[in-house]
Tab-separated table of C-alpha atoms in Angstrom:
chain	number	residue	atom	x	y	z
A	1	MET	CA	0.000	0.000	0.000
A	2	ASN	CA	1.241	3.476	-0.777
A	3	GLU	CA	0.992	6.600	1.372
A	4	LYS	CA	-2.033	7.948	-0.493
A	5	GLU	CA	-4.049	4.761	0.047
A	6	ILE	CA	-3.071	4.655	3.716
A	7	ALA	CA	-4.053	8.315	4.151
A	8	GLU	CA	-7.419	7.672	2.471
A	9	LEU	CA	-8.257	4.972	5.007
A	10	ARG	CA	-6.923	7.040	7.918
A	11	ARG	CA	-9.557	9.661	7.113
A	12	ARG	CA	-12.202	7.023	7.786
A	13	PHE	CA	-11.477	6.902	11.519
A	14	ARG	CA	-13.799	9.718	12.530
A	15	PRO	CA	-17.298	9.368	13.991
A	16	ASP	CA	-18.876	11.062	10.952
A	17	LYS	CA	-16.919	8.945	8.429
A	18	SER	CA	-16.421	5.516	9.962
A	19	GLY	CA	-18.675	2.531	9.389
A	20	ILE	CA	-17.377	0.852	12.569
A	21	THR	CA	-20.338	0.252	14.877
A	22	CYS	CA	-18.623	-1.807	17.569
A	23	VAL	CA	-15.213	-2.961	18.739
A	24	LEU	CA	-14.622	-6.524	19.868
A	25	GLY	CA	-11.830	-7.338	22.261
A	26	CYS	CA	-10.371	-9.106	25.249
A	27	TYR	CA	-8.252	-8.147	28.240
A	28	VAL	CA	-5.129	-10.318	28.649
A	29	ASN	CA	-3.143	-10.356	31.893
A	30	GLU	CA	0.618	-10.687	32.332
A	31	ASN	CA	0.308	-14.486	32.470
A	32	GLY	CA	-1.284	-14.642	29.024
A	33	GLU	CA	-4.750	-15.395	30.399
A	34	ILE	CA	-7.934	-13.793	29.121
A	35	VAL	CA	-9.465	-11.931	32.059
A	36	SER	CA	-12.520	-10.657	30.198
A	37	ARG	CA	-14.099	-10.372	26.753
A	38	PHE	CA	-16.194	-7.466	25.547
A	39	ARG	CA	-18.101	-6.074	22.586
A	40	GLN	CA	-18.173	-2.276	22.878
A	41	SER	CA	-20.856	-0.467	20.886
A	42	LEU	CA	-19.754	2.953	19.688
A	43	GLY	CA	-23.393	4.039	19.773
A	44	ALA	CA	-23.491	3.401	23.528
A	45	MET	CA	-20.405	5.538	24.127
A	46	SER	CA	-20.244	9.298	24.412
A	47	ALA	CA	-19.082	11.193	21.317
A	48	GLU	CA	-15.760	11.947	22.993
A	49	GLU	CA	-15.193	8.311	24.001
A	50	GLY	CA	-16.069	7.056	20.515
A	51	GLU	CA	-13.701	9.548	18.926
A	52	LYS	CA	-10.853	8.477	21.208
A	53	LEU	CA	-11.461	4.794	20.467
A	54	LEU	CA	-11.376	5.396	16.703
A	55	ALA	CA	-8.223	7.491	17.117
A	56	LEU	CA	-6.626	4.546	18.928
A	57	LEU	CA	-7.427	2.173	16.060
A	58	LYS	CA	-6.221	4.789	13.582
A	59	ARG	CA	-2.754	4.599	15.125
A	60	THR	CA	-2.276	1.210	13.446
A	61	LEU	CA	-2.118	3.125	10.137
A	62	SER	CA	0.484	5.627	11.339
A	63	GLY	CA	4.228	5.845	11.014
A	64	THR	CA	6.627	5.482	8.110
A	65	PRO	CA	6.007	2.935	5.324
A	66	GLY	CA	8.904	0.511	5.237
A	67	ARG	CA	9.677	1.137	8.892
A	68	ASN	CA	6.454	1.051	10.932
A	69	LEU	CA	4.045	0.001	8.161
A	70	LEU	CA	5.024	-3.145	6.299
A	71	ASP	CA	3.343	-4.918	3.406
A	72	ILE	CA	2.507	-8.571	4.033
A	73	THR	CA	2.068	-10.813	0.985
A	74	PHE	CA	0.248	-14.153	1.033
A	75	GLU	CA	1.119	-17.025	-1.289
A	76	THR	CA	-1.570	-18.264	-3.660
A	77	ALA	CA	-1.834	-21.550	-1.732
A	78	GLN	CA	-2.556	-19.615	1.471
A	79	VAL	CA	-5.348	-17.636	-0.149
A	80	VAL	CA	-6.862	-20.801	-1.592
A	81	ASP	CA	-6.785	-22.903	1.570
A	82	GLY	CA	-4.386	-21.548	4.206
A	83	PRO	CA	-5.707	-21.739	7.809
A	84	GLU	CA	-4.327	-18.296	8.734
A	85	HIS	CA	-5.885	-16.590	5.714
A	86	ARG	CA	-9.116	-18.534	6.171
A	87	ARG	CA	-9.348	-17.357	9.803
A	88	LEU	CA	-8.938	-13.715	8.802
A	89	MET	CA	-11.551	-14.093	6.080
A	90	ALA	CA	-13.975	-15.687	8.556
A	91	LEU	CA	-13.541	-12.732	10.915
A	92	ARG	CA	-14.137	-10.248	8.125
A	93	ASP	CA	-17.003	-11.988	6.346
A	94	SER	CA	-18.903	-12.774	9.580
A	95	ALA	CA	-18.607	-9.177	10.803
A	96	LEU	CA	-16.776	-10.616	13.851
A	97	GLU	CA	-19.793	-12.803	14.677
A	98	ASP	CA	-17.987	-16.127	14.126
A	99	GLU	CA	-17.219	-16.959	17.766
A	100	GLY	CA	-14.959	-19.878	16.862
A	101	ALA	CA	-12.820	-17.741	14.568
A	102	VAL	CA	-12.670	-14.957	17.158
A	103	GLU	CA	-11.572	-17.307	19.944
A	104	ASP	CA	-9.029	-19.018	17.670
A	105	PHE	CA	-7.629	-15.621	16.700
A	106	PHE	CA	-7.369	-14.440	20.318
A	107	GLN	CA	-5.499	-17.575	21.373
A	108	THR	CA	-3.149	-17.346	18.368
A	109	VAL	CA	-2.287	-13.754	19.218
A	110	ILE	CA	-1.775	-14.509	22.911
A	111	ARG	CA	0.639	-17.360	22.129
A	112	SER	CA	2.769	-15.135	19.913
A	113	ALA	CA	2.325	-11.613	21.338
A	114	PRO	CA	5.657	-10.096	22.426
A	115	LEU	CA	4.045	-7.732	24.956
A	116	GLU	CA	4.876	-7.826	28.632
A	117	GLY	CA	2.268	-7.057	31.262
A	118	ASN	CA	-1.445	-6.544	30.645
A	119	TYR	CA	-2.829	-5.602	27.242
A	120	LEU	CA	-5.996	-5.455	25.149
A	121	ILE	CA	-6.627	-7.108	21.792
A	122	LEU	CA	-9.019	-4.920	19.796
A	123	LEU	CA	-10.812	-5.960	16.597
A	124	ALA	CA	-13.036	-3.816	14.404
A	125	ARG	CA	-14.638	-4.154	10.980
A	126	ASP	CA	-15.428	-1.352	8.562
A	127	THR	CA	-17.197	-1.198	5.200
A	128	TYR	CA	-16.100	1.588	2.871
A	129	ASP	CA	-17.949	2.607	-0.295
A	130	VAL	CA	-14.898	3.635	-2.274
A	131	PRO	CA	-15.807	6.817	-4.185
A	132	TYR	CA	-15.016	7.034	-7.874
A	133	ARG	CA	-11.960	9.136	-8.646
A	134	GLY	CA	-11.709	10.765	-12.057
A	135	ARG	CA	-8.565	11.357	-14.082
A	136	ASP	CA	-8.186	14.752	-12.471
A	137	GLY	CA	-8.116	13.119	-9.027
A	138	ALA	CA	-11.469	14.565	-7.976
A	139	GLU	CA	-13.682	12.169	-6.007
A	140	GLN	CA	-17.362	11.594	-6.712
A	141	ALA	CA	-18.874	10.273	-3.488
A	142	ASP	CA	-22.142	9.274	-5.166
A	143	ALA	CA	-20.353	7.160	-7.762
A	144	SER	CA	-18.920	4.323	-5.698
A	145	GLU	CA	-16.874	1.788	-7.650
A	146	GLU	CA	-16.374	-0.825	-4.959
A	147	VAL	CA	-17.172	-1.735	-1.396
A	148	PHE	CA	-14.000	-2.337	0.593
A	149	THR	CA	-14.638	-4.406	3.725
A	150	TYR	CA	-11.702	-4.765	6.070
A	151	LEU	CA	-10.521	-5.642	9.572
A	152	VAL	CA	-8.394	-3.546	11.892
A	153	CYS	CA	-6.589	-5.154	14.812
A	154	ALA	CA	-4.678	-3.355	17.566
A	155	LEU	CA	-2.681	-4.697	20.517
A	156	CYS	CA	-2.666	-1.996	23.191
A	157	PRO	CA	-0.598	-2.247	26.396
A	158	VAL	CA	-2.476	-1.424	29.598
A	159	LYS	CA	-0.558	0.608	32.164
A	160	GLN	CA	-1.617	0.986	35.777
A	161	THR	CA	-1.471	4.380	37.455
A	162	LYS	CA	-0.155	4.763	40.990
A	163	PRO	CA	-2.399	5.701	43.917
A	164	ALA	CA	-2.223	9.421	44.620
A	165	LEU	CA	-3.893	12.221	46.507
A	166	SER	CA	-6.132	14.173	44.142
A	167	TYR	CA	-8.163	17.370	44.376
A	168	TYR	CA	-11.860	17.295	43.329
A	169	PRO	CA	-13.041	20.829	42.450
A	170	VAL	CA	-16.772	19.968	42.570
A	171	GLU	CA	-16.507	18.797	46.163
A	172	ASN	CA	-13.700	21.241	46.953
A	173	GLN	CA	-11.937	18.426	48.799
A	174	LEU	CA	-8.874	16.212	48.615
A	175	HIS	CA	-9.433	12.458	48.188
A	176	ASN	CA	-7.242	9.465	47.594
A	177	ARG	CA	-7.335	8.291	43.973
A	178	GLY	CA	-7.053	4.548	43.435
A	179	VAL	CA	-5.300	2.549	40.741
A	180	ASP	CA	-6.603	3.000	37.179
A	181	ASP	CA	-5.918	0.964	34.049
A	182	LEU	CA	-4.914	3.282	31.213
A	183	LEU	CA	-4.959	2.168	27.588
A	184	SER	CA	-1.730	2.951	25.721
A	185	PRO	CA	-1.349	3.444	21.947
A	186	PRO	CA	-1.017	0.204	19.957
A	187	ALA	CA	2.321	-1.587	19.970
A	188	LEU	CA	1.265	-3.891	17.119
A	189	GLY	CA	-1.594	-4.115	14.698
A	190	PHE	CA	-2.670	-4.766	11.152
A	191	LEU	CA	-5.233	-4.086	8.462
A	192	PHE	CA	-6.652	-6.932	6.358
A	193	PRO	CA	-7.056	-7.205	3.432
A	194	ALA	CA	-4.782	-4.678	1.752
A	195	PHE	CA	-6.173	-1.625	-0.041
A	196	ASP	CA	-4.061	-1.630	-3.205
A	197	ASP	CA	-4.953	0.588	-6.172
A	198	ARG	CA	-7.962	1.652	-4.060
A	199	SER	CA	-9.297	-1.882	-4.308
A	200	THR	CA	-9.462	-5.075	-2.238
A	201	ASN	CA	-6.316	-7.203	-2.383
A	202	LEU	CA	-6.899	-10.515	-0.626
A	203	TYR	CA	-3.256	-11.408	-1.236
A	204	GLY	CA	-1.996	-8.698	1.102
A	205	ALA	CA	-2.231	-7.077	4.524
A	206	LEU	CA	-0.664	-4.018	6.129
A	207	TYR	CA	1.257	-4.782	9.316
A	208	TYR	CA	2.009	-2.112	11.934
A	209	THR	CA	4.788	-2.138	14.520
A	210	ARG	CA	5.506	0.848	16.728
A	211	ASP	CA	9.109	-0.262	17.177
A	212	GLY	CA	11.056	0.061	13.924
A	213	GLU	CA	13.883	-1.987	15.421
A	214	ASP	CA	11.814	-5.135	15.950
A	215	ASN	CA	9.194	-6.567	13.588
A	216	HIS	CA	8.242	-9.352	16.043
A	217	PRO	CA	8.633	-12.305	13.629
A	218	ASP	CA	6.840	-14.791	15.921
A	219	PHE	CA	3.671	-12.689	15.801
A	220	VAL	CA	3.871	-12.280	12.016
A	221	GLU	CA	4.426	-16.009	11.550
A	222	ALA	CA	1.515	-16.937	13.812
A	223	VAL	CA	-1.032	-14.510	12.361
A	224	PHE	CA	-0.012	-14.514	8.685
A	225	HIS	CA	2.254	-17.592	8.358
A	226	THR	CA	4.790	-15.610	6.361
A	227	PRO	CA	8.334	-14.450	7.185
A	228	ALA	CA	8.515	-11.001	8.731
A	229	PRO	CA	10.349	-8.380	6.682
A	230	MET	CA	13.755	-7.416	8.032
A	231	PRO	CA	13.350	-4.599	10.589
A	232	ALA	CA	14.314	-1.134	9.390
A	233	GLN	CA	17.106	-0.823	11.964
A	234	ALA	CA	18.513	-4.218	10.963
A	235	GLN	CA	18.421	-3.161	7.285
A	236	MET	CA	20.434	-0.042	8.138
A	237	GLU	CA	23.001	-1.888	10.230
A	238	THR	CA	23.368	-4.605	7.577
A	239	PHE	CA	23.752	-2.082	4.751
A	240	GLN	CA	26.344	-0.058	6.656
A	241	ALA	CA	28.352	-3.178	7.502
A	242	LEU	CA	28.386	-4.615	3.981
A	243	LEU	CA	29.229	-1.201	2.507
A	244	GLY	CA	32.265	-0.840	4.764
A	245	GLU	CA	33.394	-4.432	4.159
A	246	SER	CA	33.055	-4.105	0.387
A	247	LEU	CA	34.765	-0.750	-0.115
A	248	GLU	CA	37.767	-1.526	2.111
A	249	GLU	CA	40.407	1.218	1.622
A	250	GLU	CA	38.093	3.111	-0.754
A	251	GLY	CA	35.499	3.610	1.960
A	252	SER	CA	36.288	7.288	2.397
A	253	TYR	CA	34.331	10.072	4.068
A	254	GLU	CA	33.629	11.559	0.635
A	255	VAL	CA	32.146	8.307	-0.722
A	256	VAL	CA	29.827	7.756	2.269
A	257	GLN	CA	28.785	11.407	2.190
A	258	ALA	CA	28.018	11.148	-1.545
A	259	ILE	CA	25.798	8.093	-0.997
A	260	ARG	CA	23.993	9.843	1.856
A	261	ASP	CA	23.502	12.993	-0.219
A	262	GLN	CA	22.137	10.984	-3.150
A	263	LEU	CA	19.654	9.176	-0.911
A	264	ARG	CA	18.600	12.415	0.704
A	265	GLU	CA	18.052	14.086	-2.669
A	266	ARG	CA	15.911	11.176	-3.801
A	267	VAL	CA	13.721	11.423	-0.686
A	268	GLU	CA	13.283	15.182	-1.079
A	269	ALA	CA	12.471	14.879	-4.796
A	270	TYR	CA	9.976	12.115	-4.016
A	271	LYS	CA	8.205	14.276	-1.450
A	272	SER	CA	8.088	17.246	-3.825
A	273	ALA	CA	6.679	15.162	-6.670
A	274	ARG	CA	4.089	13.581	-4.368
A	275	GLU	CA	4.496	10.225	-6.037
A	276	GLU	CA	2.014	7.536	-5.047
A	277	GLU	CA	4.306	4.507	-5.215
A	278	PRO	CA	6.657	3.965	-2.237
A	279	LEU	CA	10.213	5.167	-2.801
A	280	ALA	CA	12.871	2.448	-2.978
A	281	VAL	CA	16.379	2.040	-4.374
A	282	SER	CA	18.130	-1.006	-5.812
A	283	ARG	CA	21.688	-2.241	-5.430
A	284	GLN	CA	22.332	-1.162	-9.042
A	285	GLU	CA	21.408	2.421	-8.170
A	286	VAL	CA	23.750	2.421	-5.177
A	287	GLY	CA	26.406	0.877	-7.424
A	288	GLN	CA	26.010	3.769	-9.868
A	289	VAL	CA	26.687	6.244	-7.047
A	290	LEU	CA	29.809	4.297	-6.087
A	291	SER	CA	30.961	4.318	-9.705
A	292	ALA	CA	30.425	8.091	-9.939
A	293	CYS	CA	32.638	8.458	-6.847
A	294	GLY	CA	35.460	6.619	-8.622
A	295	VAL	CA	35.199	3.378	-6.626
A	296	ALA	CA	36.927	0.464	-8.344
A	297	GLN	CA	34.700	-1.978	-10.196
A	298	THR	CA	36.006	-4.896	-8.100
A	299	HIS	CA	34.751	-3.200	-4.933
A	300	ILE	CA	31.410	-2.385	-6.552
A	301	ALA	CA	31.027	-6.036	-7.584
A	302	ALA	CA	31.852	-7.134	-4.027
A	303	PHE	CA	29.207	-4.729	-2.683
A	304	GLU	CA	26.533	-5.996	-5.094
A	305	GLN	CA	27.280	-9.628	-4.202
A	306	ARG	CA	27.044	-8.953	-0.471
A	307	TYR	CA	23.848	-6.933	-1.021
A	308	ASP	CA	22.155	-9.849	-2.784
A	309	GLU	CA	23.279	-12.268	-0.081
A	310	ALA	CA	21.941	-10.041	2.706
A	311	PHE	CA	18.668	-8.801	1.203
A	312	GLY	CA	17.965	-11.100	-1.740
A	313	PRO	CA	18.458	-10.511	-5.485
A	314	GLY	CA	16.321	-7.727	-6.901
A	315	THR	CA	15.343	-6.373	-3.474
A	316	ARG	CA	14.659	-2.645	-3.359
A	317	LEU	CA	14.917	-0.859	-0.015
A	318	ALA	CA	13.616	2.424	1.370
A	319	PRO	CA	16.444	5.027	1.303
A	320	GLN	CA	15.806	6.035	4.919
A	321	ASN	CA	16.456	2.419	5.931
A	322	LEU	CA	20.006	2.440	4.496
A	323	LEU	CA	21.659	5.528	5.978
A	324	ASP	CA	20.344	8.128	8.403
A	325	ILE	CA	19.635	10.996	6.008
A	326	ARG	CA	18.459	13.317	8.799
A	327	LYS	CA	21.890	13.721	10.389
A	328	LEU	CA	25.589	13.562	9.628
A	329	GLU	CA	27.712	11.978	12.333
A	330	VAL	CA	31.435	11.273	12.453
A	331	ARG	CA	32.431	8.895	15.226
A	332	THR	CA	35.680	7.496	16.597
A	333	PRO	CA	36.098	5.333	19.714
A	334	SER	CA	36.749	8.511	21.734
A	335	VAL	CA	35.025	11.352	19.852
A	336	THR	CA	31.598	11.870	18.268
A	337	ILE	CA	30.999	14.854	15.978
A	338	GLN	CA	27.506	15.964	14.956
A	339	VAL	CA	27.547	17.950	11.712
A	340	ASP	CA	24.799	20.069	10.185
A	341	PRO	CA	23.355	17.725	7.494
A	342	ASP	CA	23.661	20.564	4.952
A	343	ARG	CA	27.306	21.351	5.795
A	344	GLY	CA	29.167	18.137	5.195
A	345	ASP	CA	31.706	20.267	3.311
A	346	LEU	CA	33.040	21.548	6.648
A	347	VAL	CA	34.599	18.149	7.371
A	348	GLU	CA	37.499	16.467	5.622
A	349	THR	CA	39.935	13.694	6.392
A	350	ARG	CA	43.682	13.947	5.919
A	351	VAL	CA	46.935	12.167	6.736
A	352	ILE	CA	49.582	14.520	8.180
A	353	ASP	CA	53.051	13.153	8.903
A	354	GLY	CA	51.635	9.639	8.796
A	355	VAL	CA	48.859	10.396	11.309
A	356	ARG	CA	45.170	10.291	10.320
A	357	TYR	CA	43.106	13.372	11.170
A	358	ILE	CA	39.522	14.566	10.909
A	359	LEU	CA	39.620	18.278	10.083
A	360	ILE	CA	36.707	20.629	10.761
A	361	ARG	CA	36.671	24.138	9.408
A	362	ALA	CA	35.787	26.458	12.284
A	363	ASP	CA	35.804	30.103	11.244
A	364	GLU	CA	33.704	31.445	14.107
A	365	GLY	CA	31.410	30.606	17.013
A	366	VAL	CA	33.609	27.898	18.575
A	367	ARG	CA	32.727	26.942	22.138
A	368	VAL	CA	34.161	24.448	24.616
A	369	ASN	CA	31.784	23.519	27.430
A	370	GLY	CA	29.821	26.681	26.688
A	371	VAL	CA	32.863	28.984	26.709
A	372	ASP	CA	33.761	30.943	23.562
A	373	ILE	CA	37.322	30.208	22.491
A	374	GLN	CA	39.689	31.622	19.913
A	375	ILE	CA	41.744	29.515	17.512
A	376	SER	CA	45.024	31.229	16.815
């Protein structure tokens, strides 16, 4: 799913837009036991409560595609007769009324959920009359092309407050406030099926993880029976390692800076163009940058081989998952230097009398522990 399709569904999670009439769920304690089950009608809640509940579910469609929002793809055999896909379809098609499918789903999640402490499993179903969109991009709400029926699931940690003395203005008195269970934003969640090309795609789902460093593969395997994509942080660490190993003595500051600048320019151009398809780069494109920097072909070939071994042949990755384009950092075992991302030209490396140095141009405004100093 691309950002435009995700944003279109996000706009659904408002009381005046949503077709969600109730939320099904269960409360799981720290021992993995279901304490209670519930079916909460939004019509029985106050407007403010209903809005907050929808906003909570909406969080499962937030974050960065490729980092927090990951596309899940089912094999044809799974769609035809896979138990995991069949369970999700039963939940969707029964409007969460299939008690056997609901119970099976709850137990599957509990066995694989990586959450510690108490948490809620929330399930909701929405039906969206997808409005027709003309060539000019304008929507015609009365000309629906398709009805998109989908599930949203959220796993929300429950945190307990501490007892405290509280002031009650109505009574104008102080009273002891007991322990309350507060619902936290989702740690995990998903949307099924996928909304690709503004249409139902039974071969896909959109998986949400709040933590970009951990995709929780056990949960993905249990719910979807498919390998979890490599976490964004692991992609970055892997790319950085194989780049350094491949370039060897040609892995200079200038080469790494050039790759970072190229990735950053691509991201900025993508945002300006407002492209619908997710931005991704291939190993060939990174290889072209290396070639433009004068890196030897043998080192480029070594990089491309290691890339295929680590990520798989033909894999395209999000630029922000390769190098941190928001900052420029130079680090040694004893010193860390943070550089303005737009002023990488202030730093250079040099060998003087056989000793390696990092040189920083400092014309003015130099401080040491907050004290202005002069370089003479």
